[in-house]
Amino acid sequence: MIETCDSSLLSFHRIHGLPPSFYYIPNFITAEEESQLLTKIPSNRWITLTHRRLQPHPSKLTASNVLLSAPLPPFLSDPILPRFKEYGVFQNTPHGAPNHVLLNEYRRGEGIMLHEDGAAYAPVVATVSLGGSVVLDLVEKQPHKDICDSTHDERETDDDKLENGNGEKEKRVEEGTRYHILQEPRSLLITTGNGYMDFMHGIAEVQRDENIGLDTIVNWELLGNSQEFENGVNERVTRTSLTYRDVLKVSKAASKILGPAKK
């Protein structure tokens, strides 16, 4: 069963240029909250990849896509999780709330190839953007035409191994319709249901996003400050994304060995 989250409050934020599975909320957090989040990211948890660095919380998934049960750290919980509940974002997922967050940091010029989040998660993903704006590329998958990239450039190999440990799957595809979503700092992007299952997403490795406007950005009318991009250009700066998901398979083995987490 495909979970959706179209509460009456969330419905006002649906991206109408896409199938009814995408939502965009500008200014989901305040500038002060954004600053606090960035300062609380632990500096000793980064895993450096070729094109970005990341942190999985509370941990990486196992090779069989199982999450060891543990609470999310407080800095990733408050104020974001109560707001998810207010909007009903994860209300229909198996655990009723996200239990995993993947932090990705992209410096100017960095990106990620087209990929899908995969079957390790319930089909709801909520991404909070911090620091900079970026254009996210969406490509509709073509049935029976996905081509696994068995001839990856060698520099992608380590990325793939690490991403597989977070349940994600990178591949090259024969492209269908392509869309573009502009993600502003402090915004929330939600992908659910068929949007989660039927689309790949990625970020181009460019110094700036160009040709930005009403005709090219599907969430243009939902932006918090479209005037900032009236010249059609977004100059990239360092951006950190917080991607919240509900891992389907959870093991309590760690808590049985170590005892319950202290509050």
XYZ file of N, CA and C in Angstrom:
789
model
N 0.848 -1.198 0.000
C 0.000 0.000 0.000
C 0.882 1.246 0.000
N 0.543 2.204 -0.827
C 1.313 3.437 -0.921
C 0.740 4.477 0.024
N 1.600 4.968 0.936
C 1.163 5.965 1.889
C 1.152 7.355 1.247
N 0.130 8.120 1.566
C 0.067 9.505 1.115
C -0.163 10.391 2.326
N 0.012 11.684 2.149
C -0.153 12.599 3.297
C -0.740 13.909 2.803
N -2.003 13.878 2.405
C -2.643 15.084 1.884
C -3.638 15.619 2.904
N -3.142 16.061 4.055
C -4.008 16.663 5.055
C -4.527 17.987 4.517
N -5.576 18.503 5.157
C -6.155 19.765 4.684
C -5.137 20.893 4.746
N -4.276 20.883 5.772
C -3.258 21.921 5.897
C -2.190 21.779 4.816
N -1.788 20.538 4.559
C -0.722 20.295 3.589
C -1.193 20.516 2.151
N -2.468 20.327 1.893
C -2.982 20.434 0.529
C -2.759 21.813 -0.075
N -2.646 22.848 0.765
C -2.402 24.197 0.255
C -1.008 24.330 -0.354
N -0.139 23.376 -0.094
C 1.250 23.461 -0.524
C 1.581 22.460 -1.634
N 0.561 21.875 -2.236
C 0.812 20.914 -3.311
C 1.396 21.615 -4.521
N 2.397 20.976 -5.157
C 3.011 21.526 -6.379
C 2.137 21.111 -7.551
N 1.386 22.051 -8.103
C 0.380 21.718 -9.112
C 0.970 21.397 -10.477
N 2.244 21.720 -10.692
C 2.863 21.375 -11.967
C 3.353 19.944 -12.026
N 3.090 19.167 -10.960
C 3.529 17.779 -10.872
C 2.340 16.892 -10.510
N 2.493 15.578 -10.628
C 1.440 14.682 -10.123
C 1.149 14.992 -8.660
N -0.038 14.652 -8.163
C -0.445 15.071 -6.808
C 0.269 14.308 -5.698
N 1.594 14.348 -5.710
C 2.389 13.630 -4.712
C 3.540 14.472 -4.185
N 3.595 15.753 -4.581
C 4.706 16.629 -4.218
C 4.178 17.882 -3.521
N 4.881 18.274 -2.446
C 4.467 19.436 -1.667
C 5.698 20.277 -1.341
N 5.499 21.591 -1.323
C 6.605 22.497 -1.036
C 6.144 23.559 -0.054
N 6.870 23.682 1.073
C 6.538 24.665 2.099
C 7.730 25.588 2.293
N 7.637 26.842 1.888
C 8.742 27.783 2.136
C 8.768 28.184 3.599
N 9.946 28.567 4.091
C 10.079 29.050 5.471
C 9.456 28.082 6.481
N 9.725 26.807 6.291
C 9.235 25.784 7.217
C 9.871 25.953 8.597
N 11.109 26.426 8.600
C 11.775 26.802 9.852
C 12.221 28.252 9.732
N 12.554 28.869 10.863
C 12.985 30.267 10.863
C 14.484 30.360 10.593
N 14.942 31.573 10.304
C 16.379 31.788 10.093
C 17.169 31.459 11.357
N 16.606 31.775 12.520
C 17.282 31.461 13.781
C 17.378 29.956 13.988
N 16.303 29.246 13.680
C 16.317 27.788 13.808
C 17.297 27.162 12.827
N 17.358 27.712 11.624
C 18.317 27.231 10.634
C 19.741 27.382 11.151
N 20.058 28.546 11.710
C 21.396 28.803 12.232
C 21.735 27.847 13.369
N 20.781 27.601 14.252
C 21.010 26.689 15.372
C 21.250 25.262 14.879
N 20.478 24.836 13.899
C 20.663 23.494 13.337
C 22.063 23.330 12.763
N 22.513 24.303 12.003
C 23.821 24.209 11.368
C 24.949 24.152 12.402
N 24.787 24.879 13.499
C 25.850 24.878 14.514
C 25.844 23.605 15.348
N 24.737 22.880 15.370
C 24.635 21.675 16.197
C 25.009 20.395 15.455
N 25.272 20.486 14.169
C 25.678 19.287 13.427
C 27.036 18.828 13.940
N 27.162 17.587 14.407
C 28.443 17.132 14.960
C 29.531 17.065 13.898
N 30.669 17.671 14.199
C 31.756 17.738 13.216
C 32.481 16.416 13.041
N 32.319 15.498 13.990
C 33.062 14.231 13.932
C 32.265 13.091 13.307
N 31.099 13.393 12.752
C 30.256 12.337 12.182
C 30.251 12.319 10.654
N 30.971 13.239 10.018
C 30.909 13.336 8.564
C 31.597 12.147 7.899
N 30.958 11.630 6.853
C 31.548 10.631 5.963
C 31.777 11.331 4.628
N 33.019 11.435 4.203
C 33.343 12.196 3.002
C 33.292 11.305 1.771
N 32.488 11.715 0.796
C 32.392 11.034 -0.489
C 33.075 11.889 -1.550
N 33.042 11.421 -2.783
C 33.721 12.138 -3.858
C 33.079 13.489 -4.126
N 31.733 13.555 -4.082
C 31.032 14.762 -4.512
C 30.257 15.460 -3.400
N 30.349 14.959 -2.182
C 29.650 15.571 -1.056
C 30.100 14.846 0.211
N 29.592 15.272 1.352
C 29.794 14.510 2.575
C 28.449 14.347 3.268
N 28.328 13.309 4.091
C 27.033 12.976 4.666
C 27.165 12.463 6.092
N 26.021 12.461 6.781
C 25.893 11.883 8.115
C 24.562 11.153 8.202
N 24.545 9.863 8.489
C 23.283 9.169 8.751
C 22.993 9.170 10.252
N 21.752 9.489 10.616
C 21.335 9.486 12.027
C 20.049 8.678 12.180
N 19.917 7.832 13.192
C 20.889 7.604 14.255
C 22.079 6.745 13.834
N 21.983 6.073 12.671
C 23.072 5.227 12.183
C 22.806 4.869 10.730
N 23.806 4.246 10.094
C 23.597 3.679 8.767
C 22.663 2.485 8.865
N 22.026 2.155 7.739
C 21.277 0.906 7.681
C 22.262 -0.246 7.519
N 21.835 -1.432 7.912
C 22.667 -2.613 7.715
C 22.657 -2.997 6.240
N 23.446 -3.997 5.890
C 23.513 -4.449 4.497
C 22.162 -4.943 3.993
N 21.301 -5.372 4.905
C 19.964 -5.838 4.525
C 18.903 -4.763 4.763
N 19.338 -3.501 4.832
C 18.443 -2.347 4.966
C 17.621 -2.362 6.251
N 18.260 -2.776 7.338
C 17.623 -2.753 8.655
C 18.228 -1.607 9.462
N 17.377 -0.875 10.170
C 17.823 0.195 11.055
C 17.846 -0.321 12.487
N 18.970 -0.140 13.176
C 19.035 -0.474 14.588
C 18.280 0.596 15.368
N 17.311 0.167 16.143
C 16.418 1.090 16.830
C 17.173 2.021 17.772
N 16.975 3.302 17.584
C 17.573 4.332 18.437
C 16.840 5.635 18.148
N 16.734 6.515 19.133
C 16.045 7.795 18.896
C 16.886 8.722 18.035
N 16.216 9.610 17.337
C 16.925 10.652 16.611
C 17.518 11.641 17.619
N 18.664 12.247 17.297
C 19.247 13.220 18.224
C 18.316 14.426 18.387
N 18.358 15.060 19.555
C 17.442 16.177 19.833
C 17.499 17.298 18.798
N 18.691 17.607 18.263
C 18.779 18.741 17.343
C 18.058 18.475 16.023
N 17.822 17.185 15.706
C 17.073 16.839 14.501
C 15.590 16.592 14.790
N 15.227 16.644 16.057
C 13.854 16.357 16.461
C 13.024 17.622 16.688
N 13.577 18.546 17.423
C 12.852 19.767 17.766
C 13.496 20.963 17.073
N 12.749 21.735 16.299
C 11.284 21.836 16.214
C 10.665 21.091 15.034
N 11.458 20.293 14.315
C 10.986 19.759 13.040
C 9.917 18.685 13.204
N 10.125 17.720 14.091
C 9.171 16.613 14.202
C 7.773 17.074 14.622
N 7.629 18.004 15.579
C 6.276 18.484 15.895
C 5.586 19.139 14.697
N 6.352 19.782 13.845
C 5.742 20.418 12.667
C 5.338 19.371 11.630
N 6.129 18.310 11.510
C 5.710 17.205 10.643
C 4.353 16.671 11.106
N 4.218 16.522 12.410
C 2.969 16.001 12.972
C 1.815 16.945 12.693
N 2.080 18.238 12.805
C 1.044 19.244 12.546
C 0.525 19.147 11.111
N 1.444 18.906 10.172
C 1.059 18.789 8.767
C 0.624 17.381 8.377
N 0.795 16.418 9.266
C 0.409 15.039 8.958
C 1.314 14.373 7.947
N 2.590 14.765 7.924
C 3.497 14.281 6.878
C 3.674 12.768 6.928
N 3.918 12.222 8.115
C 4.187 10.791 8.246
C 3.038 10.039 8.917
N 1.869 10.611 8.917
C 0.767 10.036 9.684
C 0.348 8.653 9.188
N 0.616 8.329 7.930
C 0.191 7.040 7.387
C 1.332 6.063 7.149
N 2.540 6.375 7.613
C 3.650 5.440 7.459
C 3.605 4.425 8.600
N 4.291 3.290 8.462
C 4.200 2.220 9.472
C 4.494 2.653 10.899
N 5.470 3.550 11.098
C 5.819 3.971 12.447
C 5.212 5.329 12.812
N 4.512 5.946 11.877
C 3.830 7.197 12.155
C 4.735 8.389 12.364
N 6.037 8.217 12.119
C 7.013 9.294 12.303
C 8.311 8.870 11.631
N 9.167 9.811 11.267
C 10.463 9.433 10.706
C 11.359 8.834 11.781
N 12.162 7.848 11.391
C 13.112 7.239 12.328
C 14.545 7.302 11.816
N 14.741 8.008 10.688
C 16.079 8.105 10.096
C 16.219 9.454 9.402
N 17.394 10.059 9.549
C 17.690 11.320 8.868
C 19.054 11.194 8.204
N 19.118 11.556 6.933
C 20.390 11.600 6.220
C 20.747 13.059 5.959
N 21.868 13.491 6.528
C 22.380 14.836 6.265
C 23.331 14.765 5.086
N 23.125 15.612 4.099
C 24.050 15.756 2.975
C 24.530 17.191 2.914
N 25.821 17.384 2.770
C 26.368 18.723 2.579
C 26.961 18.814 1.182
N 26.473 19.785 0.405
C 26.952 20.025 -0.954
C 27.639 21.376 -1.002
N 28.898 21.386 -1.369
C 29.580 22.654 -1.602
C 29.269 23.138 -3.011
N 29.618 24.363 -3.300
C 29.334 24.917 -4.625
C 29.950 24.031 -5.710
N 29.141 23.675 -6.687
C 29.615 22.839 -7.776
C 29.418 21.354 -7.556
N 28.988 20.962 -6.352
C 28.773 19.542 -6.071
C 27.311 19.161 -6.296
N 27.064 17.883 -6.524
C 25.707 17.400 -6.742
C 25.643 15.900 -6.547
N 24.584 15.305 -7.058
C 24.393 13.861 -6.952
C 23.654 13.379 -8.186
N 24.084 12.239 -8.725
C 23.463 11.718 -9.939
C 22.026 11.276 -9.653
N 21.249 11.082 -10.702
C 19.873 10.648 -10.547
C 19.820 9.353 -9.748
N 18.907 9.301 -8.779
C 18.775 8.119 -7.950
C 17.362 8.046 -7.391
N 17.035 6.898 -6.800
C 15.771 6.727 -6.115
C 16.058 6.294 -4.679
N 15.133 6.606 -3.768
C 15.374 6.307 -2.365
C 15.215 4.826 -2.053
N 14.440 4.107 -2.841
C 14.395 2.660 -2.732
C 13.352 2.119 -1.766
N 13.291 0.791 -1.717
C 12.240 0.088 -0.985
C 12.530 -0.070 0.496
N 13.665 0.437 0.980
C 13.974 0.336 2.416
C 13.076 1.241 3.243
N 12.454 2.227 2.600
C 11.689 3.243 3.307
C 10.218 3.223 2.904
N 9.379 3.705 3.791
C 8.007 4.012 3.404
C 8.054 5.116 2.355
N 7.111 5.123 1.406
C 7.169 6.094 0.302
C 6.742 7.505 0.691
N 7.424 8.044 1.693
C 7.274 9.441 2.092
C 8.661 9.937 2.458
N 9.098 11.019 1.850
C 10.396 11.596 2.179
C 10.215 13.100 2.349
N 10.798 13.645 3.415
C 10.669 15.074 3.726
C 12.058 15.661 3.878
N 12.374 16.667 3.049
C 13.719 17.241 3.036
C 13.687 18.712 3.414
N 14.424 19.045 4.464
C 14.595 20.427 4.904
C 15.927 20.929 4.354
N 15.924 22.096 3.710
C 17.135 22.674 3.124
C 17.700 23.763 4.029
N 19.020 23.758 4.183
C 19.702 24.744 5.015
C 20.829 25.400 4.225
N 20.998 26.686 4.392
C 22.186 27.376 3.895
C 22.103 27.969 2.512
N 21.681 27.203 1.512
C 21.669 27.689 0.138
C 20.506 27.120 -0.643
N 20.236 27.743 -1.798
C 19.186 27.266 -2.701
C 19.784 26.340 -3.745
N 18.934 25.478 -4.298
C 19.392 24.553 -5.335
C 18.200 24.154 -6.195
N 18.482 23.818 -7.450
C 17.461 23.273 -8.334
C 17.582 21.756 -8.314
N 16.504 21.095 -7.928
C 16.435 19.636 -7.919
C 15.834 19.167 -9.236
N 16.523 18.232 -9.899
C 16.019 17.659 -11.145
C 15.180 16.430 -10.842
N 13.992 16.367 -11.437
C 13.115 15.206 -11.335
C 12.945 14.596 -12.709
N 13.097 13.283 -12.799
C 12.930 12.593 -14.074
C 11.968 11.429 -13.879
N 10.915 11.413 -14.677
C 9.958 10.318 -14.599
C 10.584 9.051 -15.165
N 10.520 7.974 -14.403
C 11.115 6.718 -14.833
C 10.321 6.116 -15.992
N 11.036 5.480 -16.894
C 10.410 4.815 -18.023
C 10.223 3.339 -17.690
N 9.008 2.805 -17.780
C 8.766 1.404 -17.419
C 9.650 0.445 -18.207
N 10.290 -0.469 -17.484
C 11.084 -1.554 -18.073
C 12.286 -1.048 -18.859
N 12.695 0.214 -18.626
C 13.831 0.729 -19.387
C 14.947 1.219 -18.478
N 14.851 0.928 -17.177
C 15.927 1.318 -16.281
C 17.179 0.524 -16.612
N 18.305 1.192 -16.634
C 19.564 0.553 -16.986
C 20.508 0.684 -15.806
N 20.761 -0.402 -15.104
C 21.689 -0.354 -13.978
C 23.067 0.018 -14.484
N 23.717 0.904 -13.773
C 25.001 1.409 -14.226
C 26.126 0.501 -13.764
N 26.374 -0.577 -14.470
C 27.415 -1.529 -14.095
C 28.780 -1.065 -14.553
N 28.837 0.041 -15.315
C 30.113 0.557 -15.804
C 30.364 1.945 -15.250
N 30.056 2.111 -13.953
C 30.259 3.406 -13.306
C 31.689 3.892 -13.468
N 31.809 5.191 -13.594
C 33.121 5.810 -13.445
C 33.663 5.393 -12.082
N 34.935 5.096 -11.990
C 35.518 4.548 -10.774
C 35.302 5.450 -9.570
N 35.237 6.758 -9.787
C 35.108 7.678 -8.666
C 33.734 7.601 -8.027
N 32.736 6.951 -8.681
C 31.409 6.835 -8.092
C 31.278 5.594 -7.206
N 32.238 4.681 -7.295
C 32.082 3.394 -6.641
C 31.904 3.537 -5.138
N 32.743 4.314 -4.466
C 32.625 4.471 -3.028
C 31.306 5.118 -2.647
N 30.858 6.083 -3.452
C 29.577 6.724 -3.187
C 28.458 5.699 -3.212
N 28.478 4.833 -4.225
C 27.419 3.849 -4.361
C 27.387 2.901 -3.172
N 28.567 2.458 -2.723
C 28.617 1.537 -1.596
C 28.022 2.183 -0.353
N 28.362 3.447 -0.113
C 27.844 4.130 1.056
C 26.361 4.404 0.919
N 25.932 4.795 -0.274
C 24.518 5.081 -0.455
C 23.695 3.819 -0.308
N 24.200 2.679 -0.790
C 23.477 1.440 -0.611
C 23.285 1.144 0.867
N 24.238 1.559 1.695
C 24.125 1.388 3.131
C 23.067 2.281 3.749
N 22.562 3.244 2.981
C 21.470 4.086 3.444
C 20.190 3.803 2.676
N 20.152 2.675 1.976
C 18.938 2.242 1.313
C 18.676 2.882 -0.021
N 19.545 3.784 -0.467
C 19.326 4.469 -1.726
C 19.977 3.707 -2.863
N 19.531 3.984 -4.079
C 20.004 3.248 -5.233
C 20.250 4.218 -6.383
N 21.509 4.356 -6.778
C 21.848 5.236 -7.889
C 21.935 4.430 -9.170
N 21.414 4.963 -10.248
C 21.474 4.264 -11.534
C 21.302 5.272 -12.662
N 21.735 4.872 -13.827
C 21.465 5.677 -15.011
C 20.157 5.167 -15.609
N 19.347 6.087 -16.117
C 18.047 5.691 -16.639
C 17.834 6.294 -18.014
N 16.967 5.647 -18.777
C 16.482 6.265 -20.003
C 15.419 7.259 -19.569
N 15.656 8.532 -19.811
C 14.866 9.582 -19.201
C 13.486 9.744 -19.810
N 12.518 10.017 -18.937
C 11.198 10.437 -19.342
C 11.096 11.941 -19.193
N 9.922 12.424 -18.805
C 9.710 13.850 -18.632
C 10.573 14.380 -17.497
N 11.187 15.529 -17.710
C 12.066 16.131 -16.709
C 11.408 17.392 -16.146
N 11.479 17.530 -14.833
C 10.939 18.689 -14.125
C 12.037 19.281 -13.245
N 11.789 20.529 -12.770
C 12.764 21.197 -11.909
C 12.044 21.838 -10.722
N 12.548 21.539 -9.521
C 12.029 22.129 -8.286
C 13.124 22.988 -7.671
N 12.798 24.220 -7.303
C 13.749 25.098 -6.631
C 13.536 24.976 -5.123
N 14.588 24.557 -4.427
C 14.529 24.407 -2.975
C 15.284 25.558 -2.314
N 14.537 26.400 -1.614
C 15.118 27.551 -0.936
C 15.615 27.146 0.463
N 16.506 27.955 1.043
C 16.892 27.710 2.434
C 15.670 27.763 3.348
N 15.639 26.861 4.315
C 14.584 26.775 5.336
C 13.286 26.183 4.806
N 13.287 25.721 3.564
C 12.076 25.153 2.986
C 11.974 23.658 3.280
N 10.767 23.130 3.073
C 10.501 21.700 3.200
C 9.926 21.187 1.892
N 10.519 20.135 1.357
C 10.004 19.459 0.170
C 9.562 18.060 0.575
N 8.324 17.712 0.248
C 7.770 16.399 0.594
C 7.424 15.658 -0.690
N 7.875 14.424 -0.776
C 7.552 13.546 -1.904
C 6.868 12.301 -1.356
N 5.740 11.930 -1.932
C 4.970 10.802 -1.414
C 4.478 9.908 -2.543
N 3.941 8.760 -2.158
C 3.190 7.907 -3.061
C 3.819 7.665 -4.411
N 3.048 7.923 -5.471
C 3.529 7.687 -6.823
C 4.716 8.572 -7.173
N 4.775 9.754 -6.605
C 5.930 10.612 -6.832
C 7.205 9.980 -6.320
N 7.103 9.286 -5.195
C 8.250 8.579 -4.618
C 8.636 7.383 -5.483
N 7.636 6.673 -5.975
C 7.891 5.426 -6.690
C 8.282 5.632 -8.148
N 7.759 6.664 -8.786
C 7.846 6.786 -10.244
C 8.870 7.789 -10.749
N 9.581 8.464 -9.841
C 10.521 9.498 -10.264
C 11.911 9.254 -9.674
N 12.930 9.593 -10.475
C 14.298 9.697 -9.984
C 14.557 11.170 -9.679
N 15.530 11.455 -8.800
C 15.867 12.843 -8.511
C 17.376 12.971 -8.373
N 17.876 14.157 -8.696
C 19.306 14.404 -8.630
C 19.594 15.894 -8.665
N 20.871 16.234 -8.453
C 21.317 17.630 -8.440
C 22.502 17.761 -9.384
N 22.406 18.668 -10.336
C 23.490 18.861 -11.303
C 24.723 19.440 -10.622
N 25.894 19.038 -11.101
C 27.159 19.546 -10.562
C 27.543 20.819 -11.304
N 26.945 21.930 -10.870
C 27.174 23.216 -11.522
C 27.457 24.280 -10.472
N 28.093 25.367 -10.913
C 28.383 26.489 -10.026
C 27.141 27.352 -9.800
N 26.261 27.374 -10.787
C 25.044 28.174 -10.682
C 23.923 27.475 -11.442
N 22.703 27.667 -10.975
C 21.511 27.197 -11.675
C 21.017 28.334 -12.560
N 20.783 28.031 -13.837
C 20.389 29.070 -14.787
C 19.018 28.774 -15.392
N 18.489 29.751 -16.110
C 17.173 29.647 -16.759
C 16.063 29.349 -15.753
N 16.152 30.016 -14.616
C 15.153 29.843 -13.560
C 14.011 30.832 -13.789
N 12.787 30.333 -13.692
C 11.648 31.222 -13.861
C 10.338 30.464 -13.815
N 9.255 31.182 -14.034
C 7.915 30.617 -13.967
C 7.743 29.453 -14.938
N 8.380 29.531 -16.102
C 8.191 28.511 -17.128
C 9.047 27.264 -16.912
N 10.022 27.338 -16.020
C 10.942 26.216 -15.860
C 10.902 25.583 -14.464
N 10.420 26.301 -13.466
C 10.395 25.821 -12.085
C 8.956 25.506 -11.700
N 8.682 24.233 -11.417
C 7.286 23.819 -11.212
C 6.691 24.356 -9.918
N 7.520 24.698 -8.937
C 6.999 25.248 -7.681
C 7.197 26.760 -7.578
N 7.347 27.435 -8.714
C 7.647 28.872 -8.724
C 6.634 29.671 -7.903
N 5.361 29.359 -8.054
C 4.326 30.146 -7.380
C 4.238 29.840 -5.882
N 4.956 28.822 -5.416
C 4.979 28.489 -4.000
C 6.232 29.013 -3.296
N 7.157 29.597 -4.055
C 8.407 30.068 -3.468
C 8.156 31.156 -2.426
N 9.024 31.194 -1.434
C 8.907 32.225 -0.416
C 9.399 33.572 -0.895
N 10.402 33.559 -1.811
C 10.977 34.812 -2.310
C 11.428 34.631 -3.755
N 10.476 34.578 -4.666
C 10.812 34.381 -6.081
C 11.556 35.586 -6.659
N 11.410 36.763 -6.017
C 12.089 37.957 -6.521
C 13.613 37.798 -6.494
N 14.093 36.973 -5.585
C 15.540 36.749 -5.489
C 16.106 36.122 -6.755
N 15.230 35.479 -7.543
C 15.685 34.759 -8.731
C 15.141 35.379 -10.019
N 14.767 36.661 -9.949
C 14.187 37.330 -11.116
C 15.164 37.420 -12.278
N 16.474 37.363 -11.981
C 17.468 37.406 -13.064
C 17.682 36.038 -13.704
N 16.928 35.034 -13.210
C 17.007 33.702 -13.806
C 18.189 32.871 -13.364
N 18.900 33.326 -12.320
C 20.123 32.638 -11.895
C 20.104 32.416 -10.383
N 20.560 31.249 -9.973
C 20.819 30.971 -8.562
C 22.294 30.631 -8.405
N 23.024 31.493 -7.722
C 24.434 31.226 -7.461
C 24.529 30.241 -6.297
N 25.116 29.097 -6.557
C 25.215 28.068 -5.535
C 26.153 28.480 -4.400
N 25.780 28.146 -3.199
C 26.652 28.226 -2.024
C 26.506 26.892 -1.298
N 27.274 26.711 -0.228
C 27.182 25.450 0.514
C 25.764 25.248 1.035
N 25.227 24.078 0.777
C 23.864 23.734 1.192
C 23.890 22.407 1.949
N 23.142 22.360 3.030
C 22.981 21.122 3.800
C 21.517 20.707 3.742
N 21.274 19.455 3.425
C 19.905 18.948 3.387
C 19.706 17.929 4.502
N 18.534 17.970 5.114
C 18.130 17.016 6.135
C 16.985 16.196 5.564
N 17.250 14.935 5.251
C 16.250 14.095 4.608
C 15.678 13.108 5.621
N 14.409 13.285 5.946
C 13.712 12.477 6.943
C 12.921 11.371 6.257
N 13.077 10.136 6.778
C 12.360 9.000 6.210
C 11.989 8.007 7.309
N 11.066 7.120 6.984
C 10.633 6.062 7.892
C 11.155 4.734 7.351
N 12.194 4.200 8.004
C 12.753 2.904 7.600
C 11.766 1.806 7.989
N 11.486 0.913 7.045
C 10.467 -0.107 7.276
C 10.915 -1.175 8.269
N 12.143 -1.649 8.124
C 12.631 -2.748 8.976
C 13.510 -2.175 10.091
N 13.075 -2.373 11.326
C 13.787 -1.851 12.478
C 14.077 -2.995 13.447
N 15.305 -3.041 13.941
C 15.717 -4.066 14.895
C 15.977 -3.435 16.255
N 15.483 -4.084 17.302
C 15.715 -3.604 18.667
C 16.899 -4.308 19.307
N 17.710 -4.974 18.494
C 18.830 -5.745 19.026
C 19.790 -4.879 19.831
N 20.080 -3.677 19.333
C 21.037 -2.809 20.009
C 20.535 -2.401 21.390
N 19.254 -2.072 21.498
C 18.715 -1.653 22.795
C 18.676 -2.811 23.779
N 18.509 -4.043 23.268
C 18.502 -5.206 24.166
C 19.883 -5.425 24.752
N 20.929 -5.131 23.960
C 22.298 -5.329 24.418
C 22.766 -4.170 25.295
N 22.481 -2.938 24.832
C 23.007 -1.754 25.504
C 22.043 -1.163 26.523
N 20.777 -1.593 26.462
C 19.781 -1.015 27.339
C 19.105 0.159 26.672
N 17.971 0.617 27.199
C 17.257 1.746 26.585
C 18.081 3.007 26.628
N 17.857 3.867 25.619
C 18.580 5.140 25.562
C 18.189 6.030 26.732
N 19.163 6.720 27.299
C 18.895 7.639 28.382
C 18.314 8.941 27.849
N 17.349 9.484 28.524
C 16.714 10.730 28.098
C 17.256 11.894 28.904
